[in-house]
């Protein structure tokens, strides 16, 4: 990664003029072929980025190139294609390391996505360190992927899952979190950014608090990495997870960052090829970190696509992307918030790229269906965060979520679509 690309990831490095001049939205949109699709006779307005983002041509081409020219299995071949594939795959680890600011490349484990990463930590670190009477502390805003793996572990071990509540804005109740963080807490696992509400959690502060009690912290960065610079050394978190497909990369690939000392002492997650250094029927010696955690043939093309995505967002500048999306969020919050019949859900002071709302007497699925007829893709439902819905006493919301290629005109289209919904069903 270039020095310029790295510096653009650092907070405060992007002066507003620099962002404006570098952020040529039409040029960026031209990089994403799918944005030119017509949906139900209308130009696609894609506002479902929190579920998955669209892919630039460079990501698509990187994967096509790999399959056309370099395809081979990695780590075991002496032949040229295998060497090329291995080099690309391992170079990918270095790119993710630089992207997250990790100290060493071996602190990056390739996984299917955030879900697999959290399950891995629960089933390896968690199984070793969490026992009967212990507590795992999460928050109300977690995605099911950051609830159920801990629930499974707690059930198995006789431990308790503790949940720090949120206020009516969707912000973490700090005092309650501090109160729940006690001598029995053995792990804190928290979303960096909530997928249902967009709330940005004060993760650096949480890590400091937890570390003061000698408790490790996993940060679920699935909704953070596409929108803001992340530096795991600055956060000082013990584990950080994300999925490639929300970062303009392919599905089926993501990364787990873990501090080397923790990864070293953790048992493997799955057994199989590549994670061993020798096998006999009597005894298996495991491979070194990170390979100890990468059993079987990995998603090589996925890693290559993920790296192309990281190069792409780093080239645009993650700080510039975040600033652009923040502008969109402010505009959308104002325009959608003043519409008749609409109530915004999640109004945290620190928010990223997500606008959730409900409409009086109209089911979110009906809203989503009418918007779809206008070519507007939003998500409706509980967003894999049912406890958030329960907290607000609603079954579902409509969620518009923004990416680097969205425009004010698309928000105007969303506003017009919502007005139409109100005319028809209000
Ligand atoms: N965590 C958060 C905050 C998410 O938003 C998501 C997906 O929406 C996940 C975890 C799970 O990601 P994946 O399905 O890519 O594993």
Short mmCIF file of C-alpha atoms and ligand atoms in Angstrom, two decimals:
data_model
loop_
_atom_site.label_atom_id
_atom_site.label_comp_id
_atom_site.label_asym_id
_atom_site.label_seq_id
_atom_site.Cartn_x
_atom_site.Cartn_y
_atom_site.Cartn_z
CA UNK A 1 0.00 0.00 0.00
CA UNK A 2 1.32 3.44 -0.86
CA UNK A 3 2.24 5.97 1.79
CA UNK A 4 -0.53 8.20 0.46
CA UNK A 5 -3.06 5.39 0.75
CA UNK A 6 -1.99 4.62 4.30
CA UNK A 7 -2.05 8.24 5.38
CA UNK A 8 -5.54 8.64 3.90
CA UNK A 9 -6.72 6.00 6.40
CA UNK A 10 -5.62 8.03 9.37
CA UNK A 11 -8.20 10.17 11.16
CA UNK A 12 -7.95 13.88 10.56
CA UNK A 13 -5.66 13.57 7.55
CA UNK A 14 -8.25 14.52 4.93
CA UNK A 15 -8.85 18.25 4.72
CA UNK A 16 -12.38 18.99 3.37
CA UNK A 17 -11.07 20.47 0.09
CA UNK A 18 -8.89 17.44 -0.46
CA UNK A 19 -11.93 15.19 -0.04
CA UNK A 20 -14.05 17.26 -2.42
CA UNK A 21 -11.43 17.32 -5.14
CA UNK A 22 -10.55 13.62 -4.85
CA UNK A 23 -14.11 12.37 -4.56
CA UNK A 24 -15.40 12.34 -8.11
CA UNK A 25 -18.64 10.45 -7.59
CA UNK A 26 -19.48 9.93 -11.25
CA UNK A 27 -16.01 8.53 -11.92
CA UNK A 28 -16.34 6.21 -8.93
CA UNK A 29 -19.80 5.04 -9.99
CA UNK A 30 -18.42 4.13 -13.40
CA UNK A 31 -16.15 1.62 -11.63
CA UNK A 32 -19.18 -0.43 -10.48
CA UNK A 33 -20.84 -2.17 -13.46
CA UNK A 34 -23.91 -3.29 -11.50
CA UNK A 35 -24.88 0.30 -10.74
CA UNK A 36 -25.94 0.61 -14.36
CA UNK A 37 -28.55 -2.12 -14.05
CA UNK A 38 -32.20 -1.27 -14.58
CA UNK A 39 -34.55 -2.65 -11.94
CA UNK A 40 -38.29 -2.79 -12.56
CA UNK A 41 -37.79 -0.38 -15.43
CA UNK A 42 -35.96 2.16 -13.25
CA UNK A 43 -32.28 2.88 -12.72
CA UNK A 44 -31.02 0.90 -9.73
CA UNK A 45 -30.74 2.87 -6.48
CA UNK A 46 -28.73 0.55 -4.28
CA UNK A 47 -29.16 1.40 -0.61
CA UNK A 48 -28.51 -2.02 0.92
CA UNK A 49 -24.79 -1.67 1.50
CA UNK A 50 -24.89 -2.83 5.11
CA UNK A 51 -26.09 -6.22 3.86
CA UNK A 52 -23.50 -6.37 1.12
CA UNK A 53 -21.79 -3.79 -1.06
CA UNK A 54 -21.37 -3.84 -4.84
CA UNK A 55 -18.03 -4.74 -6.43
CA UNK A 56 -15.83 -2.52 -8.58
CA UNK A 57 -14.55 -3.84 -11.89
CA UNK A 58 -11.02 -4.11 -10.43
CA UNK A 59 -12.24 -6.67 -7.86
CA UNK A 60 -14.14 -8.66 -10.48
CA UNK A 61 -11.15 -8.60 -12.83
CA UNK A 62 -8.65 -9.60 -10.13
CA UNK A 63 -10.66 -12.76 -9.49
CA UNK A 64 -11.17 -13.47 -13.20
CA UNK A 65 -7.43 -13.02 -13.77
CA UNK A 66 -6.59 -15.43 -10.99
CA UNK A 67 -8.89 -18.14 -12.37
CA UNK A 68 -7.74 -17.54 -15.95
CA UNK A 69 -4.00 -17.36 -15.33
CA UNK A 70 -2.87 -18.41 -11.86
CA UNK A 71 -5.34 -20.96 -10.52
CA UNK A 72 -3.64 -23.63 -8.39
CA UNK A 73 -3.74 -24.84 -4.82
CA UNK A 74 -1.43 -23.02 -2.43
CA UNK A 75 1.41 -23.95 -0.05
CA UNK A 76 1.93 -27.49 -1.36
CA UNK A 77 2.97 -27.18 -4.99
CA UNK A 78 6.46 -26.85 -6.44
CA UNK A 79 5.07 -25.88 -9.82
CA UNK A 80 4.93 -22.30 -11.00
CA UNK A 81 1.18 -21.76 -10.81
CA UNK A 82 1.09 -22.98 -7.23
CA UNK A 83 3.95 -20.65 -6.37
CA UNK A 84 2.16 -17.72 -7.97
CA UNK A 85 -1.10 -18.52 -6.18
CA UNK A 86 0.74 -18.90 -2.86
CA UNK A 87 2.54 -15.60 -3.33
CA UNK A 88 -0.67 -13.77 -4.10
CA UNK A 89 -2.45 -15.35 -1.16
CA UNK A 90 0.31 -14.54 1.33
CA UNK A 91 0.77 -11.05 -0.11
CA UNK A 92 -2.94 -10.65 0.63
CA UNK A 93 -2.26 -11.33 4.28
CA UNK A 94 0.25 -8.48 4.25
CA UNK A 95 -2.31 -6.17 2.65
CA UNK A 96 -4.91 -6.92 5.31
CA UNK A 97 -2.24 -6.44 7.97
CA UNK A 98 -1.44 -2.97 6.61
CA UNK A 99 -5.14 -2.14 6.19
CA UNK A 100 -5.86 -2.91 9.86
CA UNK A 101 -2.55 -1.59 11.16
CA UNK A 102 -1.62 -4.98 12.66
CA UNK A 103 1.93 -5.47 13.88
CA UNK A 104 2.58 -8.75 12.02
CA UNK A 105 1.12 -10.52 8.99
CA UNK A 106 0.68 -13.72 11.01
CA UNK A 107 -1.87 -11.91 13.16
CA UNK A 108 -4.27 -12.09 10.20
CA UNK A 109 -6.30 -15.30 9.76
CA UNK A 110 -8.40 -15.68 6.64
CA UNK A 111 -11.94 -16.85 7.35
CA UNK A 112 -15.29 -16.94 5.56
CA UNK A 113 -16.36 -13.71 7.21
CA UNK A 114 -17.16 -12.01 10.49
CA UNK A 115 -19.48 -14.83 11.54
CA UNK A 116 -16.84 -17.52 11.19
CA UNK A 117 -14.25 -15.34 12.90
CA UNK A 118 -16.40 -14.84 16.00
CA UNK A 119 -17.30 -18.53 16.12
CA UNK A 120 -13.59 -19.35 15.86
CA UNK A 121 -12.67 -17.13 18.80
CA UNK A 122 -15.56 -18.47 20.89
CA UNK A 123 -14.64 -22.08 20.14
CA UNK A 124 -10.88 -21.69 20.63
CA UNK A 125 -10.01 -18.86 23.00
CA UNK A 126 -13.45 -19.04 24.62
CA UNK A 127 -13.40 -22.77 25.23
CA UNK A 128 -10.00 -22.53 26.88
CA UNK A 129 -10.66 -19.52 29.06
CA UNK A 130 -14.37 -19.40 29.88
CA UNK A 131 -15.83 -21.79 32.43
CA UNK A 132 -18.72 -22.32 34.81
CA UNK A 133 -19.75 -19.13 36.60
CA UNK A 134 -17.83 -16.88 34.19
CA UNK A 135 -19.43 -14.11 32.16
CA UNK A 136 -19.21 -12.90 28.57
CA UNK A 137 -20.25 -9.27 28.14
CA UNK A 138 -21.89 -8.05 24.92
CA UNK A 139 -24.37 -5.23 24.18
CA UNK A 140 -27.96 -4.97 22.98
CA UNK A 141 -26.95 -3.79 19.49
CA UNK A 142 -25.06 -6.92 18.50
CA UNK A 143 -25.71 -8.76 15.24
CA UNK A 144 -26.84 -12.35 15.84
CA UNK A 145 -23.31 -13.36 14.77
CA UNK A 146 -21.98 -11.73 17.91
CA UNK A 147 -24.66 -13.21 20.17
CA UNK A 148 -25.25 -16.83 19.23
CA UNK A 149 -21.61 -18.06 19.23
CA UNK A 150 -21.26 -16.77 22.80
CA UNK A 151 -24.64 -18.20 23.77
CA UNK A 152 -23.56 -21.63 22.50
CA UNK A 153 -20.31 -21.36 24.47
CA UNK A 154 -22.03 -20.16 27.64
CA UNK A 155 -24.57 -22.99 27.47
CA UNK A 156 -21.82 -25.54 27.03
CA UNK A 157 -19.69 -24.17 29.85
CA UNK A 158 -22.31 -23.02 32.36
CA UNK A 159 -21.26 -19.40 31.87
CA UNK A 160 -23.56 -16.36 31.63
CA UNK A 161 -24.08 -14.01 28.71
CA UNK A 162 -24.44 -10.46 30.06
CA UNK A 163 -25.88 -7.70 27.91
CA UNK A 164 -25.14 -4.00 28.35
CA UNK A 165 -28.24 -1.97 27.45
CA UNK A 166 -28.68 0.96 25.05
CA UNK A 167 -30.62 4.19 25.48
CA UNK A 168 -33.50 5.45 23.33
CA UNK A 169 -31.06 6.88 20.79
CA UNK A 170 -29.43 3.47 20.38
CA UNK A 171 -26.25 4.43 22.26
CA UNK A 172 -24.51 2.17 24.73
CA UNK A 173 -25.38 2.99 28.35
CA UNK A 174 -21.86 3.55 29.54
CA UNK A 175 -22.52 3.35 33.30
CA UNK A 176 -24.37 0.08 32.88
CA UNK A 177 -21.54 -1.32 30.80
CA UNK A 178 -19.08 -0.37 33.54
CA UNK A 179 -21.31 -1.91 36.17
CA UNK A 180 -21.61 -5.19 34.24
CA UNK A 181 -17.87 -5.45 33.66
CA UNK A 182 -16.95 -7.35 36.81
CA UNK A 183 -14.57 -9.92 38.27
CA UNK A 184 -16.45 -12.76 36.54
CA UNK A 185 -16.19 -11.18 33.08
CA UNK A 186 -13.82 -13.22 30.93
CA UNK A 187 -14.55 -11.71 27.52
CA UNK A 188 -16.07 -8.55 26.06
CA UNK A 189 -17.37 -8.79 22.50
CA UNK A 190 -18.79 -5.67 20.93
CA UNK A 191 -19.81 -4.24 17.58
CA UNK A 192 -17.69 -1.35 16.36
CA UNK A 193 -20.72 -0.10 14.38
CA UNK A 194 -24.28 -1.40 14.73
CA UNK A 195 -25.73 -2.80 11.52
CA UNK A 196 -29.33 -2.12 12.53
CA UNK A 197 -28.92 1.43 13.87
CA UNK A 198 -25.55 2.69 12.65
CA UNK A 199 -24.41 3.56 16.19
CA UNK A 200 -20.62 3.83 16.48
CA UNK A 201 -19.55 2.35 19.79
CA UNK A 202 -16.69 3.89 21.80
CA UNK A 203 -14.55 0.81 21.31
CA UNK A 204 -11.23 2.35 22.26
CA UNK A 205 -12.64 3.41 25.58
CA UNK A 206 -14.24 -0.02 26.07
CA UNK A 207 -10.93 -1.77 25.40
CA UNK A 208 -9.19 0.43 27.95
CA UNK A 209 -11.85 -0.26 30.54
CA UNK A 210 -11.84 -4.01 29.91
CA UNK A 211 -8.05 -4.23 29.92
CA UNK A 212 -7.97 -2.50 33.29
CA UNK A 213 -9.88 -5.59 34.48
CA UNK A 214 -7.59 -7.90 32.45
CA UNK A 215 -10.48 -8.83 30.14
CA UNK A 216 -9.80 -9.32 26.42
CA UNK A 217 -11.99 -7.58 23.84
CA UNK A 218 -13.23 -8.77 20.46
CA UNK A 219 -14.43 -5.99 18.17
CA UNK A 220 -16.90 -6.91 15.43
CA UNK A 221 -15.84 -4.52 12.68
CA UNK A 222 -18.14 -5.84 9.93
CA UNK A 223 -19.90 -2.46 9.65
CA UNK A 224 -16.90 -0.31 10.52
CA UNK A 225 -14.13 -1.12 8.04
CA UNK A 226 -16.09 0.04 4.97
CA UNK A 227 -16.71 3.46 6.52
CA UNK A 228 -13.82 4.55 8.70
CA UNK A 229 -10.11 4.01 9.19
CA UNK A 230 -9.38 1.21 11.64
CA UNK A 231 -6.09 0.76 13.45
CA UNK A 232 -6.09 -2.30 15.67
CA UNK A 233 -2.92 -1.24 17.44
CA UNK A 234 -4.42 2.11 18.29
CA UNK A 235 -7.62 0.44 19.51
CA UNK A 236 -5.48 -2.13 21.32
CA UNK A 237 -8.30 -4.69 20.90
CA UNK A 238 -7.36 -8.35 21.21
CA UNK A 239 -9.43 -9.56 18.27
CA UNK A 240 -10.96 -7.67 15.34
CA UNK A 241 -13.17 -9.27 12.68
CA UNK A 242 -14.63 -8.20 9.35
CA UNK A 243 -16.17 -9.55 6.13
CA UNK A 244 -14.83 -8.78 2.66
CA UNK A 245 -18.22 -8.52 0.98
CA UNK A 246 -19.23 -5.41 2.94
CA UNK A 247 -15.95 -3.79 1.89
CA UNK A 248 -16.59 -3.99 -1.88
CA UNK A 249 -14.88 -7.39 -1.97
CA UNK A 250 -16.21 -10.89 -2.65
CA UNK A 251 -18.44 -13.02 -0.44
CA UNK A 252 -17.00 -15.97 1.46
CA UNK A 253 -13.86 -14.20 2.62
CA UNK A 254 -13.04 -12.13 5.67
CA UNK A 255 -10.38 -11.79 8.29
CA UNK A 256 -9.78 -12.32 11.95
CA UNK A 257 -7.07 -10.20 13.54
CA UNK A 258 -5.73 -11.58 16.79
CA UNK A 259 -2.79 -10.48 18.89
CA UNK A 260 0.06 -12.90 18.16
CA UNK A 261 0.51 -13.93 21.78
CA UNK A 262 -3.14 -14.97 22.03
CA UNK A 263 -3.16 -16.80 18.69
CA UNK A 264 -0.01 -18.67 19.70
CA UNK A 265 -1.60 -20.17 22.77
CA UNK A 266 -5.04 -20.83 21.28
CA UNK A 267 -5.90 -24.37 20.15
CA UNK A 268 -6.83 -24.89 16.47
CA UNK A 269 -10.41 -24.39 15.35
CA UNK A 270 -10.76 -27.07 12.66
CA UNK A 271 -8.50 -29.98 11.76
CA UNK A 272 -7.38 -30.83 8.24
CA UNK A 273 -4.81 -30.03 5.60
CA UNK A 274 -2.50 -27.03 5.93
CA UNK A 275 -3.04 -26.58 9.67
CA UNK A 276 -0.56 -29.34 10.51
CA UNK A 277 3.19 -29.62 10.46
CA UNK A 278 3.16 -33.43 10.84
CA UNK A 279 0.56 -36.14 11.32
CA UNK A 280 0.79 -39.70 12.60
CA UNK A 281 -2.06 -41.77 13.97
CA UNK A 282 -0.57 -41.28 17.41
CA UNK A 283 0.05 -37.55 17.33
CA UNK A 284 -0.40 -34.45 15.22
CA UNK A 285 1.87 -31.42 15.49
CA UNK A 286 0.11 -28.26 14.48
CA UNK A 287 1.44 -25.74 11.99
CA UNK A 288 2.56 -22.28 13.08
CA UNK A 289 0.22 -19.29 13.36
CA UNK A 290 -1.57 -18.27 11.13
CA UNK A 291 -1.73 -21.60 9.25
CA UNK A 292 -2.81 -23.42 12.42
CA UNK A 293 -6.18 -21.72 11.96
CA UNK A 294 -6.60 -22.19 8.22
CA UNK A 295 -7.53 -25.84 7.75
CA UNK A 296 -8.27 -27.02 4.21
CA UNK A 297 -8.04 -25.25 0.88
CA UNK A 298 -8.90 -21.61 1.53
CA UNK A 299 -10.83 -19.18 -0.65
CA UNK A 300 -7.75 -18.15 -2.67
CA UNK A 301 -9.68 -16.16 -5.26
CA UNK A 302 -11.55 -14.54 -2.38
CA UNK A 303 -8.31 -13.32 -0.82
CA UNK A 304 -7.21 -11.93 -4.18
CA UNK A 305 -10.57 -10.18 -4.61
CA UNK A 306 -10.43 -8.85 -1.05
CA UNK A 307 -7.00 -7.38 -1.70
CA UNK A 308 -8.24 -5.69 -4.85
CA UNK A 309 -11.08 -4.24 -2.76
CA UNK A 310 -8.66 -2.97 -0.12
CA UNK A 311 -6.54 -1.39 -2.85
CA UNK A 312 -9.64 0.20 -4.30
CA UNK A 313 -10.94 1.76 -1.07
CA UNK A 314 -7.43 2.78 -0.05
CA UNK A 315 -7.01 4.47 -3.41
CA UNK A 316 -10.21 6.44 -2.93
CA UNK A 317 -9.27 7.06 0.70
CA UNK A 318 -11.29 5.54 3.53
CA UNK A 319 -11.37 8.93 5.25
CA UNK A 320 -12.87 10.50 2.12
CA UNK A 321 -15.41 7.67 1.84
CA UNK A 322 -16.46 8.14 5.46
CA UNK A 323 -16.81 11.91 4.99
CA UNK A 324 -18.92 11.47 1.83
CA UNK A 325 -21.19 8.95 3.53
CA UNK A 326 -21.52 11.14 6.58
CA UNK A 327 -22.77 13.97 4.39
CA UNK A 328 -25.28 11.60 2.80
CA UNK A 329 -26.39 10.39 6.22
CA UNK A 330 -26.98 13.93 7.46
CA UNK A 331 -28.90 14.82 4.31
CA UNK A 332 -31.01 11.63 4.48
CA UNK A 333 -31.65 12.02 8.21
CA UNK A 334 -33.02 15.51 7.63
CA UNK A 335 -35.07 14.69 4.52
CA UNK A 336 -36.49 11.34 5.63
CA UNK A 337 -36.91 12.45 9.25
CA UNK A 338 -39.30 15.25 8.29
CA UNK A 339 -41.61 13.05 6.19
CA UNK A 340 -45.16 12.46 7.34
CA UNK A 341 -45.67 9.11 9.07
CA UNK A 342 -41.93 8.37 9.44
CA UNK A 343 -40.11 7.67 12.70
CA UNK A 344 -36.35 7.21 12.68
CA UNK A 345 -35.02 4.33 14.79
CA UNK A 346 -31.48 4.91 16.04
CA UNK A 347 -30.46 8.52 16.44
CA UNK A 348 -27.07 8.12 18.09
CA UNK A 349 -24.80 11.17 18.07
CA UNK A 350 -22.02 9.05 16.58
CA UNK A 351 -23.42 7.21 13.58
CA UNK A 352 -22.23 5.68 10.34
CA UNK A 353 -23.99 5.17 7.01
CA UNK A 354 -27.27 3.60 8.26
CA UNK A 355 -30.76 5.10 8.35
CA UNK A 356 -33.38 2.85 9.95
CA UNK A 357 -37.01 3.92 10.12
CA UNK A 358 -40.59 2.76 10.55
CA UNK A 359 -43.84 4.24 9.24
CA UNK A 360 -47.09 4.55 11.20
CA UNK A 361 -49.35 1.57 10.51
CA UNK A 362 -47.36 0.29 7.51
CA UNK A 363 -45.33 -2.91 7.62
CA UNK A 364 -41.68 -2.45 6.61
CA UNK A 365 -41.97 -5.27 4.05
CA UNK A 366 -44.72 -3.35 2.24
CA UNK A 367 -42.52 -0.26 2.20
CA UNK A 368 -39.61 -2.29 0.82
CA UNK A 369 -41.82 -3.79 -1.89
CA UNK A 370 -43.11 -0.43 -3.09
CA UNK A 371 -39.58 1.03 -3.05
CA UNK A 372 -38.37 -1.95 -5.06
CA UNK A 373 -40.94 -1.16 -7.73
CA UNK A 374 -39.22 2.20 -8.02
CA UNK A 375 -35.85 0.49 -8.42
CA UNK A 376 -34.77 1.29 -4.85
CA UNK A 377 -33.11 -1.53 -2.93
CA UNK A 378 -33.38 -1.22 0.86
CA UNK A 379 -33.46 -3.91 3.53
CA UNK A 380 -36.53 -4.59 5.63
CA UNK A 381 -36.76 -6.89 8.62
CA UNK A 382 -34.91 -7.38 11.89
CA UNK A 383 -31.47 -7.16 10.23
CA UNK A 384 -30.21 -10.18 12.22
CA UNK A 385 -30.50 -8.02 15.32
CA UNK A 386 -33.78 -9.13 16.89
CA UNK A 387 -32.83 -7.89 20.38
CA UNK A 388 -32.50 -4.37 18.92
CA UNK A 389 -36.03 -4.63 17.53
CA UNK A 390 -37.27 -5.89 20.93
CA UNK A 391 -35.55 -2.96 22.63
CA UNK A 392 -37.57 -0.54 20.50
CA UNK A 393 -40.76 -2.64 20.68
CA UNK A 394 -40.98 -3.12 16.90
CA UNK A 395 -40.81 -6.23 14.73
CA UNK A 396 -38.74 -4.70 11.94
CA UNK A 397 -37.45 -1.52 10.33
CA UNK A 398 -36.68 -0.30 6.85
CA UNK A 399 -32.94 0.25 6.56
CA UNK A 400 -31.27 2.41 3.95
CA UNK A 401 -27.51 2.03 4.16
CA UNK A 402 -24.99 4.01 2.19
CA UNK A 403 -21.79 3.24 0.34
CA UNK A 404 -19.11 5.26 -1.38
CA UNK A 405 -21.05 5.41 -4.68
CA UNK A 406 -24.36 6.74 -3.34
CA UNK A 407 -25.53 10.23 -4.18
CA UNK A 408 -27.89 12.92 -2.91
CA UNK A 409 -30.07 12.28 -5.97
CA UNK A 410 -30.52 8.70 -4.81
CA UNK A 411 -31.64 9.95 -1.42
CA UNK A 412 -34.10 12.26 -3.17
CA UNK A 413 -35.40 9.16 -4.99
CA UNK A 414 -35.75 7.38 -1.63
CA UNK A 415 -37.67 10.35 -0.21
CA UNK A 416 -40.01 10.38 -3.22
CA UNK A 417 -40.49 6.62 -2.84
CA UNK A 418 -41.41 6.96 0.84
CA UNK A 419 -43.87 9.75 -0.01
CA UNK A 420 -45.48 7.43 -2.54
CA UNK A 421 -45.75 4.69 0.10
CA UNK A 422 -47.55 7.14 2.38
CA UNK A 423 -49.91 8.17 -0.43
CA UNK A 424 -50.80 4.54 -1.15
CA UNK A 425 -50.88 3.00 2.34
CA UNK A 426 -50.79 5.85 4.86
N1 LIG B 1 -21.56 -8.34 12.44
C1 LIG B 1 -22.22 -7.31 11.93
C2 LIG B 1 -22.26 -6.02 12.69
C3 LIG B 1 -22.87 -7.43 10.71
O1 LIG B 1 -23.54 -6.40 10.20
C4 LIG B 1 -22.81 -8.66 10.03
C5 LIG B 1 -23.53 -8.84 8.75
O2 LIG B 1 -24.47 -8.16 8.45
C6 LIG B 1 -22.09 -9.71 10.60
C7 LIG B 1 -21.46 -9.51 11.80
C8 LIG B 1 -21.98 -11.03 9.92
O3 LIG B 1 -21.27 -10.89 8.73
P1 LIG B 1 -21.15 -12.13 7.72
O4 LIG B 1 -22.55 -12.59 7.44
O5 LIG B 1 -20.48 -11.55 6.53
O6 LIG B 1 -20.34 -13.18 8.41
#
